[in-house]
């Protein structure tokens, strides 16, 4: 079976939110660990000051700001503009074909996808930290097509 979707353009705000949420799930423990270690400075004899906690909060804030700037930068660079073009997709159990128009397309094998996320009204496929394919349910023509895509992702081990 081949699922043909409607045209869809990934919005930059949606991209930034998804990418930031993904990186914080994956690497957020580092920011929290750094904050805890910094807070332990409070217990150094003679150095107990509220500034250890303020520094920890600032450090976590800077960590999140760093990643937000990285993903915002992708939306502004010319090399990243391909992520935000309007595509239609042809999805089969072998590959995903991203089509700009009926003559131009790019195949993407399922094994190139690192992970997938099923949200309340979307599928998100993560090729790497910066490349995301986002499919809101509204681009599928029928509910059966959406279920087929979900089963393919489950069979490929991308979702549980």
PDB file of N, CA and C in Angstrom, residues 20 22-32 56-71 129:
ATOM      1  N   UNK A  20      13.344  21.427  20.087  1.00  0.00           N
ATOM      2  CA  UNK A  20      13.761  21.770  21.443  1.00  0.00           C
ATOM      3  C   UNK A  20      13.237  20.742  22.444  1.00  0.00           C
ATOM      4  N   UNK A  22      12.529  17.649  21.844  1.00  0.00           N
ATOM      5  CA  UNK A  22      13.248  16.403  21.607  1.00  0.00           C
ATOM      6  C   UNK A  22      14.637  16.427  22.234  1.00  0.00           C
ATOM      7  N   UNK A  23      15.364  17.515  22.052  1.00  0.00           N
ATOM      8  CA  UNK A  23      16.731  17.588  22.580  1.00  0.00           C
ATOM      9  C   UNK A  23      16.717  17.657  24.105  1.00  0.00           C
ATOM     10  N   UNK A  24      15.707  18.305  24.678  1.00  0.00           N
ATOM     11  CA  UNK A  24      15.629  18.357  26.138  1.00  0.00           C
ATOM     12  C   UNK A  24      15.277  16.995  26.727  1.00  0.00           C
ATOM     13  N   UNK A  25      14.452  16.223  26.031  1.00  0.00           N
ATOM     14  CA  UNK A  25      14.164  14.858  26.483  1.00  0.00           C
ATOM     15  C   UNK A  25      15.417  13.997  26.433  1.00  0.00           C
ATOM     16  N   UNK A  26      16.200  14.196  25.388  1.00  0.00           N
ATOM     17  CA  UNK A  26      17.373  13.358  25.154  1.00  0.00           C
ATOM     18  C   UNK A  26      18.573  13.786  26.003  1.00  0.00           C
ATOM     19  N   UNK A  27      18.802  15.093  26.135  1.00  0.00           N
ATOM     20  CA  UNK A  27      20.008  15.579  26.789  1.00  0.00           C
ATOM     21  C   UNK A  27      19.749  16.510  27.970  1.00  0.00           C
ATOM     22  N   UNK A  28      18.518  16.681  28.355  1.00  0.00           N
ATOM     23  CA  UNK A  28      18.191  17.595  29.447  1.00  0.00           C
ATOM     24  C   UNK A  28      18.783  17.180  30.774  1.00  0.00           C
ATOM     25  N   UNK A  29      19.067  15.893  30.916  1.00  0.00           N
ATOM     26  CA  UNK A  29      19.657  15.416  32.165  1.00  0.00           C
ATOM     27  C   UNK A  29      21.004  16.081  32.427  1.00  0.00           C
ATOM     28  N   UNK A  30      21.717  16.455  31.359  1.00  0.00           N
ATOM     29  CA  UNK A  30      23.020  17.106  31.546  1.00  0.00           C
ATOM     30  C   UNK A  30      22.851  18.472  32.211  1.00  0.00           C
ATOM     31  N   UNK A  31      21.845  19.213  31.805  1.00  0.00           N
ATOM     32  CA  UNK A  31      21.601  20.527  32.404  1.00  0.00           C
ATOM     33  C   UNK A  31      21.188  20.370  33.860  1.00  0.00           C
ATOM     34  N   UNK A  32      20.352  19.382  34.127  1.00  0.00           N
ATOM     35  CA  UNK A  32      19.918  19.175  35.508  1.00  0.00           C
ATOM     36  C   UNK A  32      21.071  18.700  36.391  1.00  0.00           C
ATOM     37  N   UNK A  56      22.895  28.184  39.272  1.00  0.00           N
ATOM     38  CA  UNK A  56      22.337  26.946  38.698  1.00  0.00           C
ATOM     39  C   UNK A  56      21.150  27.263  37.790  1.00  0.00           C
ATOM     40  N   UNK A  57      20.273  28.151  38.226  1.00  0.00           N
ATOM     41  CA  UNK A  57      19.108  28.530  37.405  1.00  0.00           C
ATOM     42  C   UNK A  57      19.568  29.233  36.130  1.00  0.00           C
ATOM     43  N   UNK A  58      20.548  30.109  36.253  1.00  0.00           N
ATOM     44  CA  UNK A  58      21.079  30.801  35.075  1.00  0.00           C
ATOM     45  C   UNK A  58      21.716  29.803  34.115  1.00  0.00           C
ATOM     46  N   UNK A  59      22.445  28.829  34.656  1.00  0.00           N
ATOM     47  CA  UNK A  59      23.084  27.806  33.818  1.00  0.00           C
ATOM     48  C   UNK A  59      22.079  26.995  33.025  1.00  0.00           C
ATOM     49  N   UNK A  60      21.003  26.572  33.681  1.00  0.00           N
ATOM     50  CA  UNK A  60      19.960  25.816  32.976  1.00  0.00           C
ATOM     51  C   UNK A  60      19.300  26.698  31.922  1.00  0.00           C
ATOM     52  N   UNK A  61      19.052  27.950  32.278  1.00  0.00           N
ATOM     53  CA  UNK A  61      18.466  28.881  31.307  1.00  0.00           C
ATOM     54  C   UNK A  61      19.351  29.074  30.094  1.00  0.00           C
ATOM     55  N   UNK A  62      20.661  29.197  30.311  1.00  0.00           N
ATOM     56  CA  UNK A  62      21.592  29.356  29.193  1.00  0.00           C
ATOM     57  C   UNK A  62      21.664  28.101  28.331  1.00  0.00           C
ATOM     58  N   UNK A  63      21.548  26.925  28.946  1.00  0.00           N
ATOM     59  CA  UNK A  63      21.546  25.665  28.200  1.00  0.00           C
ATOM     60  C   UNK A  63      20.343  25.616  27.247  1.00  0.00           C
ATOM     61  N   UNK A  64      19.173  25.934  27.770  1.00  0.00           N
ATOM     62  CA  UNK A  64      17.957  25.937  26.943  1.00  0.00           C
ATOM     63  C   UNK A  64      18.064  27.014  25.866  1.00  0.00           C
ATOM     64  N   UNK A  65      18.570  28.184  26.222  1.00  0.00           N
ATOM     65  CA  UNK A  65      18.741  29.267  25.254  1.00  0.00           C
ATOM     66  C   UNK A  65      19.705  28.868  24.142  1.00  0.00           C
ATOM     67  N   UNK A  66      20.783  28.177  24.475  1.00  0.00           N
ATOM     68  CA  UNK A  66      21.739  27.713  23.471  1.00  0.00           C
ATOM     69  C   UNK A  66      21.042  26.842  22.425  1.00  0.00           C
ATOM     70  N   UNK A  67      20.270  25.859  22.870  1.00  0.00           N
ATOM     71  CA  UNK A  67      19.605  24.967  21.915  1.00  0.00           C
ATOM     72  C   UNK A  67      18.508  25.696  21.140  1.00  0.00           C
ATOM     73  N   UNK A  68      17.801  26.622  21.798  1.00  0.00           N
ATOM     74  CA  UNK A  68      16.776  27.386  21.082  1.00  0.00           C
ATOM     75  C   UNK A  68      17.420  28.194  19.957  1.00  0.00           C
ATOM     76  N   UNK A  69      18.561  28.814  20.226  1.00  0.00           N
ATOM     77  CA  UNK A  69      19.272  29.598  19.204  1.00  0.00           C
ATOM     78  C   UNK A  69      19.727  28.689  18.059  1.00  0.00           C
ATOM     79  N   UNK A  70      20.201  27.477  18.388  1.00  0.00           N
ATOM     80  CA  UNK A  70      20.635  26.546  17.347  1.00  0.00           C
ATOM     81  C   UNK A  70      19.485  26.226  16.395  1.00  0.00           C
ATOM     82  N   UNK A  71      18.334  25.887  16.951  1.00  0.00           N
ATOM     83  CA  UNK A  71      17.204  25.502  16.106  1.00  0.00           C
ATOM     84  C   UNK A  71      16.590  26.703  15.401  1.00  0.00           C
ATOM     85  N   UNK A 129      19.241  15.378  14.839  1.00  0.00           N
ATOM     86  CA  UNK A 129      18.835  16.436  15.775  1.00  0.00           C
ATOM     87  C   UNK A 129      18.144  17.600  15.080  1.00  0.00           C
TER      88      UNK A 129
END
